[in-house]
Amino acid sequence: MNHITSTVELFLIAMLIVFSVPYLIWRGLRTEYYAPLVVVQIICGILLGPGVLGAIFPDAHAAVFNPQVIGALNGVAWWAVMIFVFIAGLELDLSQAWKYRIETGVTAGLSLVVPLAFGAVAAIGLLRFPGWAGPGGQEWQVVLGIGMACAVTALPILMLFMEKLEILRQPLGQRILRYASLDDIAIWGVLALILLDWDRLGRQAIFVVGFTVAAIAIRALMKRIPEPDRWYVSLIWLAACGFAGDWSGLHFMVGAFLAGVILDQSWFDRAKMDQFRDHILLAIMPVFFLSTGLRTQWDLGGAAVFLAAGVLLFASVAGKLAGVHLAGRILKWRKGEASLIGWLLQTKALIMIIFANILLDRQIITNDAFTALLLMAVGSTMLTIPMVTQLLKPGQKPPA
């Protein structure tokens, strides 16, 4: 009797691939120094997409990644990335940024505006050719979106990297967190501007008012319940904010970030929060990487996409380094600090991928532009550890 593979079985085959292939590559090739597991997972997501594996084995790819399986994977990916963005918002500590507001404002401002300008110029160049602007985006949205993608710093991955480099709890690490935290707020603010929908302006006004009232109520509730209940209630709050954000046209990930940012991280045990973030990265974020990889396309040709990725990578890295060096000159930093801080702040990884996913969801950019941004994020993140390790003083370098 012939066995017809069920959707559940195909889903589990996809999950088997998602978790086994990146791990075997990461361990087998010992890529930890230049490509941590999270980077290998992103690369594997691209390779498993329709542009690579799908082009080599189209029938097998279509059989495993059929619409039902993709729908199931997307559901897991949506919830995974909502939790991850929620934690990113929750971990923001703006009190320290305010305490050192002049230094933080100058550094965060220049490290955001300069690479944004570099990226916007690159985007204007790309728009001279067809295939990069999506049908739902105006030119200013594409330029600002790609520019901001070049300016993004991946705060959660930056924390993981600094922990690996053993500088997270040092004064330098705390300074870098302040800069990245302020930029994180600006990034989501610019995203809200890009997504502003005049046809849904009434809904977005209702969201702002409703969220403000609900935020006051949830903060009052959180202060009165024990910590174990706070974790559970925060997930209810997350789902509600995600729904409200998407209903208003701002996207569910904007709602997820706001859900976290209005809560105080002091209400949650720091060690438990670190474990929770690590468990999300371990258990369900790989599904998001695969889901992201399945959206990559190479309709304009591999050469064009790689060329665009290279241009964007240069704009991203050069812009971030230029902005931080300018801040260092103004603030009279010690020699070498600007390069070290700049290379850490140019880390893209997850937050930029999430940002690019939103631009693609709203059809502001095309799949080819999304693929180029994804490759740029991978290249940026892979550069971080090798470059920073060379810049750290001998006593600061992580053990071999």
Tab-separated table of C-alpha atoms in Angstrom:
chain	number	residue	atom	x	y	z
A	1	MET	CA	0.000	0.000	0.000
A	2	ASN	CA	1.394	3.400	-1.002
A	3	HIS	CA	1.740	5.815	1.890
A	4	ILE	CA	0.678	9.405	1.279
A	5	THR	CA	2.836	11.734	3.322
A	6	SER	CA	0.584	13.856	5.509
A	7	THR	CA	0.946	17.580	6.161
A	8	VAL	CA	2.039	16.804	9.729
A	9	GLU	CA	4.796	14.510	8.452
A	10	LEU	CA	5.955	17.103	5.915
A	11	PHE	CA	5.969	19.757	8.644
A	12	LEU	CA	8.141	17.538	10.837
A	13	ILE	CA	10.479	16.840	7.909
A	14	ALA	CA	10.848	20.600	7.483
A	15	MET	CA	11.519	20.978	11.223
A	16	LEU	CA	14.104	18.180	11.055
A	17	ILE	CA	15.905	20.055	8.268
A	18	VAL	CA	15.632	23.380	10.097
A	19	PHE	CA	17.315	22.137	13.253
A	20	SER	CA	19.752	19.529	11.954
A	21	VAL	CA	21.389	21.133	8.897
A	22	PRO	CA	22.575	24.415	10.523
A	23	TYR	CA	23.776	22.597	13.633
A	24	LEU	CA	25.798	20.049	11.659
A	25	ILE	CA	27.380	22.811	9.552
A	26	TRP	CA	28.101	24.956	12.619
A	27	ARG	CA	29.707	22.094	14.533
A	28	GLY	CA	31.299	20.316	11.584
A	29	LEU	CA	32.960	23.393	10.085
A	30	ARG	CA	33.594	25.046	13.473
A	31	THR	CA	32.261	28.390	12.300
A	32	GLU	CA	31.712	29.916	15.767
A	33	TYR	CA	34.464	32.526	15.387
A	34	TYR	CA	33.089	34.234	12.271
A	35	ALA	CA	29.596	32.749	11.995
A	36	PRO	CA	27.789	31.894	15.260
A	37	LEU	CA	24.952	29.383	15.105
A	38	VAL	CA	22.349	32.121	14.632
A	39	VAL	CA	24.196	33.344	11.502
A	40	VAL	CA	24.501	29.799	10.124
A	41	GLN	CA	20.757	29.375	10.668
A	42	ILE	CA	20.058	32.538	8.665
A	43	ILE	CA	22.370	31.395	5.844
A	44	CYS	CA	20.723	27.960	5.794
A	45	GLY	CA	17.330	29.638	5.609
A	46	ILE	CA	18.485	31.413	2.430
A	47	LEU	CA	19.926	28.187	0.975
A	48	LEU	CA	16.703	26.296	1.714
A	49	GLY	CA	14.660	28.928	-0.088
A	50	PRO	CA	13.224	28.747	-3.602
A	51	GLY	CA	16.166	30.574	-5.141
A	52	VAL	CA	18.756	27.915	-4.220
A	53	LEU	CA	17.404	24.536	-3.058
A	54	GLY	CA	14.119	25.179	-4.833
A	55	ALA	CA	15.954	25.836	-8.099
A	56	ILE	CA	18.124	22.709	-7.763
A	57	PHE	CA	15.381	20.315	-6.583
A	58	PRO	CA	12.130	22.041	-7.536
A	59	ASP	CA	9.860	19.001	-7.194
A	60	ALA	CA	11.191	17.922	-3.786
A	61	HIS	CA	11.182	21.510	-2.549
A	62	ALA	CA	7.585	22.036	-3.661
A	63	ALA	CA	6.523	18.736	-2.085
A	64	VAL	CA	7.997	19.491	1.350
A	65	PHE	CA	7.352	23.223	1.431
A	66	ASN	CA	3.803	23.150	0.146
A	67	PRO	CA	1.295	25.903	1.060
A	68	GLN	CA	-0.009	24.004	4.092
A	69	VAL	CA	3.466	23.466	5.537
A	70	ILE	CA	4.493	27.059	4.805
A	71	GLY	CA	1.339	28.266	6.560
A	72	ALA	CA	2.167	26.213	9.647
A	73	LEU	CA	5.798	27.380	9.631
A	74	ASN	CA	4.728	31.005	9.258
A	75	GLY	CA	2.440	30.732	12.287
A	76	VAL	CA	5.304	29.466	14.461
A	77	ALA	CA	7.631	32.111	12.987
A	78	TRP	CA	5.204	34.966	13.678
A	79	TRP	CA	4.865	34.053	17.344
A	80	ALA	CA	8.613	33.443	17.714
A	81	VAL	CA	9.580	36.828	16.322
A	82	MET	CA	6.850	38.587	18.328
A	83	ILE	CA	8.301	37.183	21.544
A	84	PHE	CA	11.830	38.076	20.450
A	85	VAL	CA	10.905	41.673	19.598
A	86	PHE	CA	8.925	41.918	22.852
A	87	ILE	CA	12.036	40.913	24.821
A	88	ALA	CA	14.107	43.451	22.863
A	89	GLY	CA	11.685	46.177	23.913
A	90	LEU	CA	11.592	44.934	27.498
A	91	GLU	CA	15.390	44.971	27.785
A	92	LEU	CA	15.695	48.639	26.861
A	93	ASP	CA	17.009	50.636	29.816
A	94	LEU	CA	16.437	54.275	28.979
A	95	SER	CA	17.238	55.484	32.501
A	96	GLN	CA	20.958	55.081	31.861
A	97	ALA	CA	20.606	56.748	28.458
A	98	TRP	CA	18.968	59.711	30.171
A	99	LYS	CA	21.648	59.842	32.878
A	100	TYR	CA	24.348	60.194	30.197
A	101	ARG	CA	22.041	61.914	27.720
A	102	ILE	CA	24.537	64.260	26.025
A	103	GLU	CA	27.117	61.568	25.265
A	104	THR	CA	24.429	58.998	24.427
A	105	GLY	CA	22.451	61.431	22.280
A	106	VAL	CA	25.474	62.528	20.245
A	107	THR	CA	26.739	58.983	19.683
A	108	ALA	CA	23.371	57.357	19.056
A	109	GLY	CA	22.293	60.198	16.798
A	110	LEU	CA	25.390	60.183	14.594
A	111	SER	CA	25.605	56.371	14.515
A	112	LEU	CA	22.034	56.321	13.209
A	113	VAL	CA	21.820	59.353	10.913
A	114	VAL	CA	25.113	58.873	9.032
A	115	PRO	CA	24.568	55.216	7.955
A	116	LEU	CA	20.934	56.094	7.218
A	117	ALA	CA	22.174	58.777	4.825
A	118	PHE	CA	24.687	56.375	3.240
A	119	GLY	CA	21.973	53.741	2.841
A	120	ALA	CA	19.499	56.259	1.412
A	121	VAL	CA	22.036	57.283	-1.240
A	122	ALA	CA	22.563	53.596	-2.093
A	123	ALA	CA	18.789	53.127	-2.315
A	124	ILE	CA	18.447	56.101	-4.668
A	125	GLY	CA	21.081	54.461	-6.873
A	126	LEU	CA	19.220	51.128	-6.842
A	127	LEU	CA	15.945	52.821	-7.774
A	128	ARG	CA	17.489	53.940	-11.051
A	129	PHE	CA	16.973	50.336	-12.098
A	130	PRO	CA	13.688	48.383	-12.043
A	131	GLY	CA	12.988	45.508	-9.672
A	132	TRP	CA	13.786	46.964	-6.250
A	133	ALA	CA	10.709	49.023	-5.298
A	134	GLY	CA	7.587	47.103	-4.327
A	135	PRO	CA	4.116	47.865	-5.708
A	136	GLY	CA	2.897	49.138	-2.329
A	137	GLY	CA	5.714	51.583	-1.634
A	138	GLN	CA	6.333	55.159	-2.678
A	139	GLU	CA	9.867	56.194	-3.534
A	140	TRP	CA	10.422	58.024	-0.235
A	141	GLN	CA	9.319	54.918	1.699
A	142	VAL	CA	11.751	52.699	-0.215
A	143	VAL	CA	14.640	55.136	0.255
A	144	LEU	CA	13.923	55.705	3.956
A	145	GLY	CA	13.282	51.984	4.544
A	146	ILE	CA	16.520	50.806	2.929
A	147	GLY	CA	18.415	53.671	4.544
A	148	MET	CA	17.124	52.707	7.981
A	149	ALA	CA	17.928	49.040	7.294
A	150	CYS	CA	21.550	50.129	6.826
A	151	ALA	CA	21.441	52.032	10.136
A	152	VAL	CA	19.886	49.293	12.294
A	153	THR	CA	21.807	47.774	15.197
A	154	ALA	CA	20.656	44.331	16.333
A	155	LEU	CA	20.483	44.949	20.091
A	156	PRO	CA	19.715	41.343	21.189
A	157	ILE	CA	22.488	39.870	19.011
A	158	LEU	CA	24.839	42.660	20.075
A	159	MET	CA	24.251	41.588	23.682
A	160	LEU	CA	25.038	37.968	22.812
A	161	PHE	CA	28.236	39.010	21.037
A	162	MET	CA	29.410	41.229	23.892
A	163	GLU	CA	28.667	38.440	26.344
A	164	LYS	CA	30.822	36.122	24.220
A	165	LEU	CA	33.571	38.761	24.139
A	166	GLU	CA	33.235	39.165	27.933
A	167	ILE	CA	32.658	42.929	27.777
A	168	LEU	CA	28.869	43.034	28.290
A	169	ARG	CA	29.048	43.870	32.023
A	170	GLN	CA	32.106	46.102	31.659
A	171	PRO	CA	31.715	49.920	31.446
A	172	LEU	CA	32.426	49.812	27.704
A	173	GLY	CA	29.703	47.241	27.143
A	174	GLN	CA	27.176	49.263	29.136
A	175	ARG	CA	28.027	52.368	27.124
A	176	ILE	CA	27.419	50.504	23.866
A	177	LEU	CA	24.081	49.222	25.189
A	178	ARG	CA	23.014	52.813	25.879
A	179	TYR	CA	23.812	53.867	22.323
A	180	ALA	CA	22.071	50.843	20.799
A	181	SER	CA	19.016	51.234	23.058
A	182	LEU	CA	18.382	54.814	21.982
A	183	ASP	CA	18.805	53.828	18.325
A	184	ASP	CA	16.306	51.003	18.831
A	185	ILE	CA	13.626	53.506	19.816
A	186	ALA	CA	14.416	55.674	16.784
A	187	ILE	CA	14.346	52.679	14.439
A	188	TRP	CA	10.828	51.670	15.434
A	189	GLY	CA	9.697	55.276	15.350
A	190	VAL	CA	10.927	55.662	11.755
A	191	LEU	CA	9.279	52.351	10.870
A	192	ALA	CA	5.958	53.650	12.221
A	193	LEU	CA	6.387	56.733	10.004
A	194	ILE	CA	7.087	54.579	6.942
A	195	LEU	CA	4.022	52.435	7.653
A	196	LEU	CA	1.731	55.410	8.290
A	197	ASP	CA	-1.370	54.602	6.251
A	198	TRP	CA	-3.611	57.550	5.407
A	199	ASP	CA	-6.446	55.153	4.580
A	200	ARG	CA	-6.178	53.738	8.105
A	201	LEU	CA	-5.314	56.976	9.885
A	202	GLY	CA	-8.459	56.722	12.002
A	203	ARG	CA	-7.536	53.209	13.112
A	204	GLN	CA	-4.002	54.296	13.904
A	205	ALA	CA	-5.286	57.183	16.021
A	206	ILE	CA	-7.540	54.746	17.879
A	207	PHE	CA	-4.528	52.463	18.393
A	208	VAL	CA	-2.413	55.269	19.881
A	209	VAL	CA	-5.156	56.337	22.291
A	210	GLY	CA	-6.175	52.787	23.158
A	211	PHE	CA	-2.586	51.664	23.658
A	212	THR	CA	-1.873	54.605	25.970
A	213	VAL	CA	-4.856	53.765	28.181
A	214	ALA	CA	-4.085	50.038	28.109
A	215	ALA	CA	-0.401	50.667	28.915
A	216	ILE	CA	-1.351	52.589	32.072
A	217	ALA	CA	-3.671	49.756	33.105
A	218	ILE	CA	-1.162	46.945	32.410
A	219	ARG	CA	1.587	48.761	34.324
A	220	ALA	CA	-0.719	49.157	37.324
A	221	LEU	CA	-1.651	45.461	37.114
A	222	MET	CA	1.962	44.269	36.781
A	223	LYS	CA	2.953	46.079	39.970
A	224	ARG	CA	0.301	44.201	41.917
A	225	ILE	CA	0.837	40.611	40.770
A	226	PRO	CA	3.689	38.196	41.636
A	227	GLU	CA	6.527	37.676	39.169
A	228	PRO	CA	5.394	34.209	37.927
A	229	ASP	CA	2.061	35.744	36.931
A	230	ARG	CA	3.809	38.635	35.202
A	231	TRP	CA	5.411	36.269	32.692
A	232	TYR	CA	2.054	34.766	31.752
A	233	VAL	CA	0.161	38.066	31.702
A	234	SER	CA	2.908	39.577	29.536
A	235	LEU	CA	2.179	36.978	26.824
A	236	ILE	CA	-1.516	37.892	26.890
A	237	TRP	CA	-0.504	41.553	26.654
A	238	LEU	CA	1.855	40.711	23.770
A	239	ALA	CA	-0.848	38.944	21.743
A	240	ALA	CA	-3.281	41.822	22.310
A	241	CYS	CA	-0.752	44.485	21.279
A	242	GLY	CA	0.305	42.476	18.230
A	243	PHE	CA	-3.304	42.189	17.098
A	244	ALA	CA	-4.016	45.889	17.730
A	245	GLY	CA	-0.858	46.948	15.892
A	246	ASP	CA	-1.717	44.856	12.848
A	247	TRP	CA	-5.375	45.916	12.882
A	248	SER	CA	-4.285	49.545	12.814
A	249	GLY	CA	-1.969	48.976	9.842
A	250	LEU	CA	1.277	49.491	11.787
A	251	HIS	CA	2.184	45.748	11.677
A	252	PHE	CA	2.038	43.232	14.497
A	253	MET	CA	5.781	43.529	15.192
A	254	VAL	CA	5.441	47.246	15.975
A	255	GLY	CA	2.764	46.267	18.486
A	256	ALA	CA	5.045	43.559	19.902
A	257	PHE	CA	7.910	46.010	20.418
A	258	LEU	CA	5.648	48.563	22.106
A	259	ALA	CA	4.248	45.803	24.340
A	260	GLY	CA	7.724	45.234	25.734
A	261	VAL	CA	9.040	48.774	25.847
A	262	ILE	CA	6.356	50.110	28.215
A	263	LEU	CA	7.109	47.422	30.826
A	264	ASP	CA	9.944	47.722	33.341
A	265	GLN	CA	12.623	45.063	33.081
A	266	SER	CA	13.079	45.334	36.867
A	267	TRP	CA	9.733	43.551	37.231
A	268	PHE	CA	11.332	40.385	35.829
A	269	ASP	CA	14.272	38.378	37.110
A	270	ARG	CA	17.316	39.202	34.949
A	271	ALA	CA	18.613	35.622	34.823
A	272	LYS	CA	15.191	34.265	33.872
A	273	MET	CA	14.887	36.869	31.123
A	274	ASP	CA	18.275	35.881	29.696
A	275	GLN	CA	17.249	32.215	29.796
A	276	PHE	CA	13.904	32.995	28.176
A	277	ARG	CA	15.592	34.875	25.309
A	278	ASP	CA	18.124	32.072	24.853
A	279	HIS	CA	15.380	29.426	24.840
A	280	ILE	CA	13.412	31.347	22.215
A	281	LEU	CA	16.565	31.556	20.070
A	282	LEU	CA	17.157	27.855	20.561
A	283	ALA	CA	13.668	26.403	20.211
A	284	ILE	CA	11.611	28.472	17.771
A	285	MET	CA	13.581	31.310	16.143
A	286	PRO	CA	15.210	28.850	13.662
A	287	VAL	CA	11.716	28.446	12.189
A	288	PHE	CA	11.642	32.187	11.566
A	289	PHE	CA	14.972	31.950	9.735
A	290	LEU	CA	13.592	29.226	7.463
A	291	SER	CA	10.369	31.162	6.940
A	292	THR	CA	12.483	34.192	6.003
A	293	GLY	CA	14.635	32.128	3.625
A	294	LEU	CA	11.533	30.876	1.841
A	295	ARG	CA	10.772	34.481	0.876
A	296	THR	CA	14.081	35.094	-0.916
A	297	GLN	CA	14.057	35.377	-4.693
A	298	TRP	CA	16.606	35.965	-7.422
A	299	ASP	CA	14.358	37.155	-10.265
A	300	LEU	CA	16.862	39.881	-11.198
A	301	GLY	CA	19.695	37.343	-11.256
A	302	GLY	CA	22.231	36.328	-8.629
A	303	ALA	CA	24.854	38.800	-9.834
A	304	ALA	CA	22.504	41.784	-9.502
A	305	VAL	CA	21.323	40.761	-6.036
A	306	PHE	CA	24.869	40.122	-4.768
A	307	LEU	CA	26.047	43.429	-6.237
A	308	ALA	CA	23.206	45.266	-4.494
A	309	ALA	CA	24.031	43.441	-1.248
A	310	GLY	CA	27.672	44.510	-1.557
A	311	VAL	CA	26.718	48.145	-2.106
A	312	LEU	CA	24.375	48.066	0.885
A	313	LEU	CA	26.995	46.342	3.046
A	314	PHE	CA	29.525	49.056	2.216
A	315	ALA	CA	26.966	51.785	2.952
A	316	SER	CA	26.024	50.115	6.226
A	317	VAL	CA	29.525	49.480	7.576
A	318	ALA	CA	31.174	52.657	6.252
A	319	GLY	CA	28.260	54.805	7.392
A	320	LYS	CA	28.216	53.325	10.899
A	321	LEU	CA	31.989	53.650	11.325
A	322	ALA	CA	31.960	57.210	9.970
A	323	GLY	CA	29.150	58.236	12.310
A	324	VAL	CA	30.782	56.712	15.403
A	325	HIS	CA	34.201	58.178	14.534
A	326	LEU	CA	32.593	61.601	14.185
A	327	ALA	CA	30.997	61.154	17.619
A	328	GLY	CA	34.364	60.085	19.010
A	329	ARG	CA	36.005	63.266	17.719
A	330	ILE	CA	33.295	65.467	19.213
A	331	LEU	CA	33.379	63.664	22.582
A	332	LYS	CA	37.198	63.263	22.584
A	333	TRP	CA	37.276	59.482	23.047
A	334	ARG	CA	40.506	57.594	23.553
A	335	LYS	CA	42.305	56.248	20.503
A	336	GLY	CA	40.761	53.047	19.168
A	337	GLU	CA	37.420	53.361	20.990
A	338	ALA	CA	35.494	54.628	17.979
A	339	SER	CA	36.573	51.709	15.767
A	340	LEU	CA	35.707	49.154	18.435
A	341	ILE	CA	32.310	50.681	19.175
A	342	GLY	CA	31.557	51.218	15.486
A	343	TRP	CA	32.203	47.587	14.542
A	344	LEU	CA	29.966	46.378	17.361
A	345	LEU	CA	27.151	48.787	16.519
A	346	GLN	CA	27.160	47.793	12.835
A	347	THR	CA	25.911	44.301	13.788
A	348	LYS	CA	22.668	43.743	11.855
A	349	ALA	CA	21.389	40.155	12.142
A	350	LEU	CA	17.886	39.659	13.503
A	351	ILE	CA	16.512	43.151	13.970
A	352	MET	CA	17.362	44.192	10.416
A	353	ILE	CA	15.893	40.950	9.078
A	354	ILE	CA	12.722	41.627	11.056
A	355	PHE	CA	12.719	45.216	9.746
A	356	ALA	CA	13.155	44.002	6.152
A	357	ASN	CA	10.382	41.423	6.615
A	358	ILE	CA	7.988	44.219	7.544
A	359	LEU	CA	8.983	46.254	4.468
A	360	LEU	CA	8.356	43.166	2.330
A	361	ASP	CA	5.027	42.412	4.033
A	362	ARG	CA	3.841	45.904	3.175
A	363	GLN	CA	5.164	45.515	-0.405
A	364	ILE	CA	7.435	48.546	0.024
A	365	ILE	CA	10.370	46.521	-1.336
A	366	THR	CA	10.513	43.526	-3.673
A	367	ASN	CA	11.696	40.011	-2.858
A	368	ASP	CA	14.971	40.770	-4.647
A	369	ALA	CA	15.583	43.865	-2.512
A	370	PHE	CA	14.678	41.796	0.545
A	371	THR	CA	17.210	39.131	-0.483
A	372	ALA	CA	19.924	41.772	-0.923
A	373	LEU	CA	19.173	43.207	2.521
A	374	LEU	CA	19.253	39.717	4.015
A	375	LEU	CA	22.680	39.039	2.490
A	376	MET	CA	23.880	42.406	3.752
A	377	ALA	CA	22.722	41.515	7.286
A	378	VAL	CA	24.583	38.200	7.148
A	379	GLY	CA	27.785	39.857	5.911
A	380	SER	CA	27.581	42.604	8.518
A	381	THR	CA	27.098	40.150	11.378
A	382	MET	CA	29.877	37.818	10.217
A	383	LEU	CA	32.335	40.718	10.239
A	384	THR	CA	31.666	41.677	13.853
A	385	ILE	CA	33.513	39.093	15.964
A	386	PRO	CA	36.695	38.862	13.798
A	387	MET	CA	37.057	42.660	13.561
A	388	VAL	CA	36.282	43.367	17.207
A	389	THR	CA	38.595	40.605	18.424
A	390	GLN	CA	41.473	42.269	16.581
A	391	LEU	CA	40.649	45.636	18.181
A	392	LEU	CA	40.240	44.477	21.773
A	393	LYS	CA	43.169	44.877	24.131
A	394	PRO	CA	44.891	41.615	25.155
A	395	GLY	CA	43.261	41.671	28.572
A	396	GLN	CA	39.808	42.169	27.045
A	397	LYS	CA	39.988	39.417	24.433
A	398	PRO	CA	37.795	36.345	25.006
A	399	PRO	CA	39.529	33.055	25.812
A	400	ALA	CA	40.409	30.925	22.795
